Structures are given as structure tokens and as C-alpha cells.
Coordinates of C-alpha atoms in Angstrom, one line a residue:
M1 CA 0.0 0.0 0.0
K2 CA 1.4 3.4 -1.0
P3 CA 2.1 5.9 1.9
G4 CA -0.9 8.1 2.5
Y5 CA -3.4 5.7 0.8
E6 CA -6.5 4.8 2.8
R7 CA -8.9 2.0 2.0
P8 CA -12.5 3.4 2.0
L9 CA -14.4 2.6 5.1
D10 CA -16.7 -0.3 4.6
W11 CA -20.0 1.0 5.9
K12 CA -21.9 -2.1 5.0
H13 CA -19.8 -4.8 6.6
G14 CA -17.0 -3.0 8.4
R15 CA -16.3 -3.2 12.1
V16 CA -14.5 -1.0 14.6
D17 CA -11.1 -2.4 15.3
M18 CA -8.3 -1.4 17.7
N19 CA -6.6 0.7 15.0
H20 CA -9.5 3.1 15.1
G21 CA -8.6 4.0 18.7
A22 CA -4.8 4.0 18.3
G23 CA -4.4 7.6 17.3
G24 CA -3.0 6.9 13.9
R25 CA -4.2 7.0 10.3
A26 CA -7.2 4.8 10.9
S27 CA -8.3 7.0 13.9
A28 CA -8.0 10.1 11.8
Q29 CA -10.0 8.5 8.9
L30 CA -12.8 7.5 11.2
V31 CA -13.1 10.9 12.7
R32 CA -12.9 12.7 9.4
E33 CA -15.2 10.5 7.4
L34 CA -17.8 9.8 10.1
F35 CA -17.9 12.4 12.9
V36 CA -16.6 15.5 11.2
R37 CA -18.9 14.8 8.2
A38 CA -21.9 14.1 10.4
F39 CA -21.7 17.0 12.8
D40 CA -20.5 19.4 10.1
H41 CA -19.1 22.2 12.3
P42 CA -16.1 24.4 11.5
A43 CA -14.5 23.8 14.9
L44 CA -14.5 20.1 14.3
A45 CA -13.2 20.4 10.8
A46 CA -10.3 22.5 12.0
G47 CA -8.9 19.5 13.8
D48 CA -7.7 21.3 16.9
D49 CA -7.7 20.0 20.4
G50 CA -10.7 22.1 21.4
A51 CA -13.3 24.5 20.2
C52 CA -13.1 28.3 20.7
L53 CA -16.6 29.6 21.5
P54 CA -17.9 33.2 21.6
A55 CA -18.1 34.7 25.1
P56 CA -21.7 34.9 26.5
P57 CA -23.3 38.4 26.7
P58 CA -22.2 40.6 29.5
G59 CA -23.6 39.5 32.9
H60 CA -24.5 36.0 31.8
R61 CA -23.0 33.1 33.7
L62 CA -21.8 29.8 32.1
V63 CA -23.7 26.6 32.9
V64 CA -21.9 23.3 32.3
S65 CA -23.4 19.8 32.5
T66 CA -22.0 16.4 31.6
D67 CA -23.6 13.0 31.1
T68 CA -22.8 9.5 30.1
H69 CA -25.3 7.4 28.1
V70 CA -25.3 3.6 28.2
V71 CA -28.8 2.6 27.0
S72 CA -29.5 -0.9 25.9
P73 CA -30.7 -1.6 23.3
L74 CA -29.0 1.2 21.4
F75 CA -32.0 1.6 19.1
F76 CA -35.5 1.8 20.5
P77 CA -39.0 3.1 19.4
G78 CA -38.7 6.9 19.2
G79 CA -34.9 7.3 19.3
D80 CA -31.5 5.8 19.9
I81 CA -28.4 6.4 22.0
G82 CA -27.3 9.3 19.7
S83 CA -30.5 11.4 19.9
L84 CA -30.8 10.5 23.6
A85 CA -27.3 11.8 24.3
V86 CA -28.1 15.2 22.7
H87 CA -31.5 15.6 24.3
G88 CA -30.3 14.5 27.7
T89 CA -27.5 17.0 27.9
I90 CA -29.4 19.9 26.4
N91 CA -32.1 19.3 28.9
D92 CA -29.7 19.3 31.9
V93 CA -28.5 22.7 30.8
A94 CA -32.0 24.0 30.2
M95 CA -33.2 22.8 33.6
M96 CA -30.8 25.4 35.1
G97 CA -32.7 28.1 33.2
A98 CA -29.8 28.5 30.8
V99 CA -29.8 28.8 27.0
P100 CA -27.8 25.8 25.6
L101 CA -24.9 26.9 23.3
A102 CA -22.8 23.9 22.4
L103 CA -22.1 20.3 23.0
T104 CA -19.1 18.0 23.1
A105 CA -19.2 14.3 22.6
G106 CA -16.9 11.4 23.6
F107 CA -17.4 7.9 22.2
V108 CA -16.2 4.7 23.8
L109 CA -16.4 2.0 21.1
E110 CA -16.1 -1.7 21.6
E111 CA -13.9 -3.6 19.1
G112 CA -16.1 -5.3 16.6
F113 CA -18.9 -2.8 16.7
A114 CA -20.5 -2.4 13.3
L115 CA -19.6 0.7 11.4
A116 CA -23.1 0.9 9.9
D117 CA -24.6 1.2 13.4
L118 CA -22.0 3.8 14.4
R119 CA -22.8 5.9 11.4
R120 CA -26.5 5.6 12.1
I121 CA -25.9 6.8 15.7
A122 CA -23.7 9.7 14.6
G123 CA -26.3 10.7 12.0
S124 CA -29.1 10.6 14.6
M125 CA -27.0 12.6 17.0
A126 CA -26.2 15.2 14.3
A127 CA -29.9 15.5 13.3
A128 CA -30.9 16.0 16.9
S129 CA -28.3 18.7 17.5
R130 CA -29.3 20.5 14.3
A131 CA -33.0 20.4 15.1
A132 CA -32.2 21.8 18.5
G133 CA -29.9 24.5 17.2
V134 CA -27.1 23.3 19.5
P135 CA -24.0 22.2 17.6
V136 CA -21.5 19.5 18.6
V137 CA -18.2 21.4 18.5
A138 CA -15.6 19.0 19.9
G139 CA -15.2 15.3 20.7
D140 CA -13.1 12.3 21.3
T141 CA -13.1 8.6 20.4
K142 CA -11.7 5.7 22.3
V143 CA -11.8 1.9 21.4
V144 CA -11.8 -0.8 24.1
E145 CA -11.1 -4.5 23.5
R146 CA -13.9 -6.8 22.5
G147 CA -15.9 -7.9 25.6
H148 CA -14.8 -4.8 27.6
G149 CA -17.7 -2.6 26.5
D150 CA -21.3 -2.7 25.4
G151 CA -21.1 -1.7 21.8
V152 CA -20.9 2.1 22.4
F153 CA -21.1 4.5 25.3
V154 CA -21.6 8.2 24.6
C155 CA -20.3 10.9 26.9
T156 CA -21.6 14.4 26.3
T157 CA -21.0 17.8 27.9
G158 CA -23.2 20.9 27.3
V159 CA -22.4 24.6 27.8
G160 CA -25.1 27.2 28.2
A161 CA -25.6 30.9 29.2
L162 CA -27.6 31.9 32.2
P163 CA -29.2 35.4 32.0
P164 CA -28.5 37.8 34.9
G165 CA -30.8 37.5 37.8
R166 CA -32.2 34.1 36.9
E167 CA -32.0 31.7 39.9
I168 CA -33.4 28.2 39.4
G169 CA -32.3 25.2 41.4
G170 CA -33.3 22.3 43.6
A171 CA -33.0 24.2 46.8
R172 CA -35.5 27.0 45.9
A173 CA -38.9 25.2 46.4
R174 CA -41.1 26.8 49.1
A175 CA -44.1 25.5 51.0
G176 CA -47.3 26.2 49.1
D177 CA -45.6 26.1 45.6
A178 CA -47.3 24.1 42.9
V179 CA -45.7 21.0 41.3
L180 CA -46.3 20.6 37.5
V181 CA -45.2 18.0 35.0
S182 CA -45.0 18.7 31.3
G183 CA -46.7 15.5 30.1
T184 CA -47.2 11.8 30.4
L185 CA -44.9 9.7 32.6
G186 CA -42.9 6.6 31.9
D187 CA -43.0 6.6 28.1
H188 CA -39.2 6.3 27.6
G189 CA -38.5 3.6 30.1
V190 CA -41.3 1.4 28.9
A191 CA -40.4 1.9 25.2
V192 CA -36.8 0.8 25.9
L193 CA -37.9 -2.2 28.0
S194 CA -40.4 -3.3 25.4
R195 CA -37.7 -3.4 22.7
R196 CA -35.1 -5.0 24.9
E197 CA -37.4 -7.8 26.1
S198 CA -39.2 -8.1 22.7
L199 CA -42.6 -7.4 24.3
G200 CA -45.4 -6.9 21.9
F201 CA -48.2 -4.4 22.8
D202 CA -51.4 -3.6 20.8
T203 CA -50.1 -0.1 20.5
E204 CA -46.4 0.6 20.2
I205 CA -45.0 2.7 23.1
V206 CA -42.6 5.3 21.9
S207 CA -39.9 7.1 23.8
D208 CA -40.6 10.7 24.7
S209 CA -36.9 11.7 24.1
A210 CA -36.8 15.4 23.1
A211 CA -34.9 18.6 23.6
L212 CA -36.8 20.8 26.1
H213 CA -35.0 24.1 25.9
G214 CA -37.8 25.6 23.8
L215 CA -40.4 24.5 26.2
V216 CA -38.4 26.0 29.1
A217 CA -38.0 29.3 27.2
A218 CA -41.7 29.4 26.7
L219 CA -42.4 28.8 30.4
L220 CA -39.9 31.4 31.6
A221 CA -41.2 34.0 29.1
A222 CA -44.7 33.6 30.4
L223 CA -43.9 34.1 34.1
P224 CA -42.2 36.9 36.1
E225 CA -38.6 36.3 37.1
G226 CA -38.5 34.2 40.2
A227 CA -41.9 32.5 39.8
V228 CA -40.2 29.4 38.5
R229 CA -38.4 27.9 41.5
V230 CA -37.1 24.5 40.3
L231 CA -36.9 22.8 36.9
R232 CA -35.8 19.1 36.7
D233 CA -36.0 16.4 34.0
P234 CA -37.2 13.2 35.7
T235 CA -34.9 10.7 34.0
R236 CA -33.4 7.7 36.0
G237 CA -35.7 7.0 39.0
G238 CA -38.6 8.9 37.4
L239 CA -40.9 11.5 39.0
A240 CA -40.7 9.8 42.5
T241 CA -36.9 10.1 42.8
T242 CA -36.9 13.6 41.3
L243 CA -39.4 14.9 43.9
N244 CA -37.4 13.2 46.7
E245 CA -34.2 15.0 45.4
I246 CA -36.0 18.4 45.4
A247 CA -37.5 17.8 48.8
Q248 CA -34.1 17.0 50.3
Q249 CA -32.4 20.0 48.6
S250 CA -35.1 22.4 49.7
R251 CA -35.8 20.8 53.1
V252 CA -39.6 20.6 52.4
G253 CA -42.2 17.9 51.8
M254 CA -44.2 17.1 48.7
L255 CA -47.8 16.0 48.4
V256 CA -48.7 14.4 45.0
D257 CA -52.3 13.8 43.8
E258 CA -52.5 10.3 42.3
S259 CA -55.6 11.2 40.3
A260 CA -53.8 14.1 38.6
L261 CA -50.8 12.1 37.3
P262 CA -50.8 11.8 33.5
V263 CA -49.9 8.3 32.4
R264 CA -50.9 6.8 29.1
A265 CA -53.2 3.8 29.3
Q266 CA -50.7 1.5 27.4
V267 CA -47.9 2.6 29.7
A268 CA -50.0 2.0 32.8
G269 CA -51.0 -1.5 31.4
A270 CA -47.4 -2.4 30.6
C271 CA -46.2 -1.3 34.1
E272 CA -49.0 -3.4 35.7
L273 CA -48.0 -6.4 33.7
L274 CA -44.3 -6.0 34.6
G275 CA -44.8 -5.1 38.2
L276 CA -43.5 -1.5 37.8
D277 CA -44.7 1.8 39.1
P278 CA -44.8 4.6 36.5
L279 CA -43.6 7.0 39.1
Y280 CA -40.2 5.4 39.1
V281 CA -39.9 4.9 35.3
A282 CA -37.5 7.1 33.4
N283 CA -38.6 10.0 31.1
E284 CA -36.4 11.8 28.5
G285 CA -38.7 14.4 27.1
K286 CA -40.6 15.7 30.2
L287 CA -39.9 18.2 32.9
V288 CA -40.9 18.9 36.5
A289 CA -41.5 22.5 37.4
V290 CA -42.0 23.9 40.9
V291 CA -43.6 27.3 40.6
D292 CA -45.1 30.0 42.8
A293 CA -48.7 28.9 43.3
S294 CA -50.1 32.3 42.3
H295 CA -48.6 31.7 38.9
A296 CA -49.4 28.0 38.5
D297 CA -52.3 28.6 36.1
A298 CA -50.2 30.8 33.8
A299 CA -47.4 28.2 34.0
L300 CA -49.7 25.4 33.0
A301 CA -51.2 27.4 30.1
A302 CA -47.7 28.2 28.8
L303 CA -46.6 24.6 28.9
R304 CA -49.8 23.4 27.2
A305 CA -49.4 26.0 24.5
H306 CA -46.1 24.3 23.4
P307 CA -46.2 21.1 21.4
L308 CA -43.9 19.3 24.0
G309 CA -46.2 20.4 26.9
A310 CA -49.7 19.7 25.5
E311 CA -50.5 17.2 28.2
A312 CA -49.0 19.1 31.1
A313 CA -50.7 18.8 34.5
R314 CA -50.6 20.2 38.0
V315 CA -49.8 17.1 40.1
G316 CA -49.0 18.3 43.6
T317 CA -48.0 20.8 46.2
V318 CA -44.9 21.6 48.2
A319 CA -45.5 21.0 51.9
D320 CA -44.0 22.4 55.0
D321 CA -42.4 19.2 56.3
P322 CA -38.9 19.2 57.9
R323 CA -38.8 15.4 57.5
C324 CA -38.7 16.0 53.7
F325 CA -41.3 13.3 53.0
V326 CA -42.9 12.8 49.6
Q327 CA -46.4 11.5 50.0
M328 CA -49.3 10.7 47.6
A329 CA -52.9 11.4 48.1
T330 CA -54.4 8.2 46.7
R331 CA -57.6 7.7 44.6
L332 CA -59.1 5.9 47.6
G333 CA -58.7 8.9 49.9
G334 CA -55.7 7.8 51.9
R335 CA -52.0 8.7 51.8
R336 CA -48.9 6.6 51.1
M337 CA -45.2 7.3 51.1
V338 CA -43.4 7.8 47.8
D339 CA -39.8 6.9 48.7
W340 CA -36.6 6.9 46.8
L341 CA -36.0 4.3 44.1
T342 CA -34.5 1.2 45.5
G343 CA -32.6 -1.2 43.3
E344 CA -32.5 -0.9 39.5
P345 CA -35.7 -2.3 37.9
L346 CA -34.8 -0.9 34.4
P347 CA -31.0 -1.1 33.7
R348 CA -29.4 0.8 30.9
I349 CA -32.3 3.1 29.9
C350 CA -30.5 6.5 29.7

């Protein structure tokens, strides 16, 4: 083979091998022909060790969040690990009240992973970032020996700009505040489980994976500054774990109304069949908002006016409780504890 000559990548039958992670010609070819081409950003094409981003407007603070995605199966109804990685990190930045600006991505590839699947994942990731208007500007690729990975892991970091005076965080909930969710619960976790376990339902359950920064912007624009206390995306551990986290951070209690919880009939049926509680099942395109009760109706209207919040609901109230208990008012008129998730009923879902 002549120096400088590269065999074209075999997208149909090719596999990741150790040379793709060795830092040599094969690594450069994979990055150039797959990731640079898919993400199509000047900072990536430049080939430098990092991306130089414009400074945020004066007075804005930078928000940074990082996440690692290990979903199994890699492809599921409504998405795949690529779009999930983009949405998950954008949402983490948006839950701080920040405007997402850019993403970085790291890929840990297992030797033998199909190049066709890798290209599909990168393409999905690129499409999700373009649709969200948040580019992937830097990245890294590593290859591990066969049997030392699970096909592919994706590590993403997001950077955003937080406007002056905006304070949103888990420690800001106050007794009397309203608790809202932006839509139905448990769709993502059940969609992933149904594909992994080859479960057939009369109606296919599709992941809710979506970028929520537009929904957050609509909510914040409709309310005065300070009316939105907390934003959180209820991913691993679902709504129940998210509310327990907020209760602990704010040193308050939560009272949830069971009859107000939005759960699709097919998701509720699947959870009943599998012995799961939708409150603990992951979501990837929903948010929890704790807002000043006097602005709860306006917040609910703003959420419902957006396509990603059409099924939003007011599901509970923040309570004055130094024990930080999360409780549910049941349909039968009683109350029960809604504790932290114990164990791992749905492994590798986000």
C-alpha cells in the first residue's frame, strides 16, 4: 500500500477495530469520514484539540453539565443512544434556566462494533443537534477490547448561558408552591424495555426523548422572574426520585395527587403487567416544574401551548415538612409514602 493511501471505510460490513482508537491513520480517517462529516461544524473540521466559543453576553454566567449514556438496546422506538445523548445534555443545561450553546461528545467504542450502526448513531445525533440548534463542536473517540464494553457509550458535555438575575435550582422550592409535569410519565423507560425484552403491545409505546430548551424558554417567558423555582427532568428514577431529590435539597415535603398524574393507558398497562410503578420509570422528554402557586395557572397554560407540553398537568403541592417526606394522596382517599427508588428495575435506559 502506498504511503498516505487509505482504503475506503466499509459502511456495510466494516467493524470497529483497535486501530480506530490508536491515534494513527485509521483513527483520523474514522473521525474525518464519520464524525466531522456528520456534525459538520467548522470547529470540528479545523482538527484542533478544542473549540473556541464566543463569550456569552455581559452579565451572563456559564452553565456546564455532563452526562454518560449507556442505553440498551442502542435503538428503540422513538430514538437511539445518539439522539438521547443530545437531548439529555441539552435538557440538563436547560433545567438550570440557561440557553444551551454547544455540546461536546466522547465515544467509547467496543472492538467489533458495526460501522453501519456507528454511522446511524452519529447521524441521529447530528440530526438531533441541528434540530435543537445546539452544535457539537468538539469530541473524542476511544476503542476498548472486545468484551470490555457494550457496543458504544456516549459521553456528552453541554455549555449554556444563564441570564443575569435568573436563579433556578433544587434548593429553591417553598411550602405552598405548585408542582407541575409537562406531560405523560414513563413513556421512555417502557419503550426501551419493550424493545429489549421483545414485548409486543397492541399499540407501540414510543420514547418521549426530546430537547426541552424551547419549552423551558416558553415557560420562563410567560412568568415573572423568580416565579419558576425549580426545573428538573425526571430521568433515572422517574418522578418519584426527582421529587425526593428536590425535597431534600429544599428541606420541604411534597404531596402528590394520584388522580392528577398523566400516564398513558398503554404505559400503565405495561407497568402493571411487569410489576413496575410509572412514578419510578424514566422519562427523557418531560420536565418537572415547581412554581409559585399564584402563577401556577399561567405556567400550566404556557406549557400546554407548546407542542412538547400539550399534556402538562398540575400534580402536587410543596408542603412544610422538615422530614422531607414525599407523600401521595391516593384515589381511595388515603396517603402513602413515595420513597426513593430502591434497586435498578430498568437497567441501561439512559
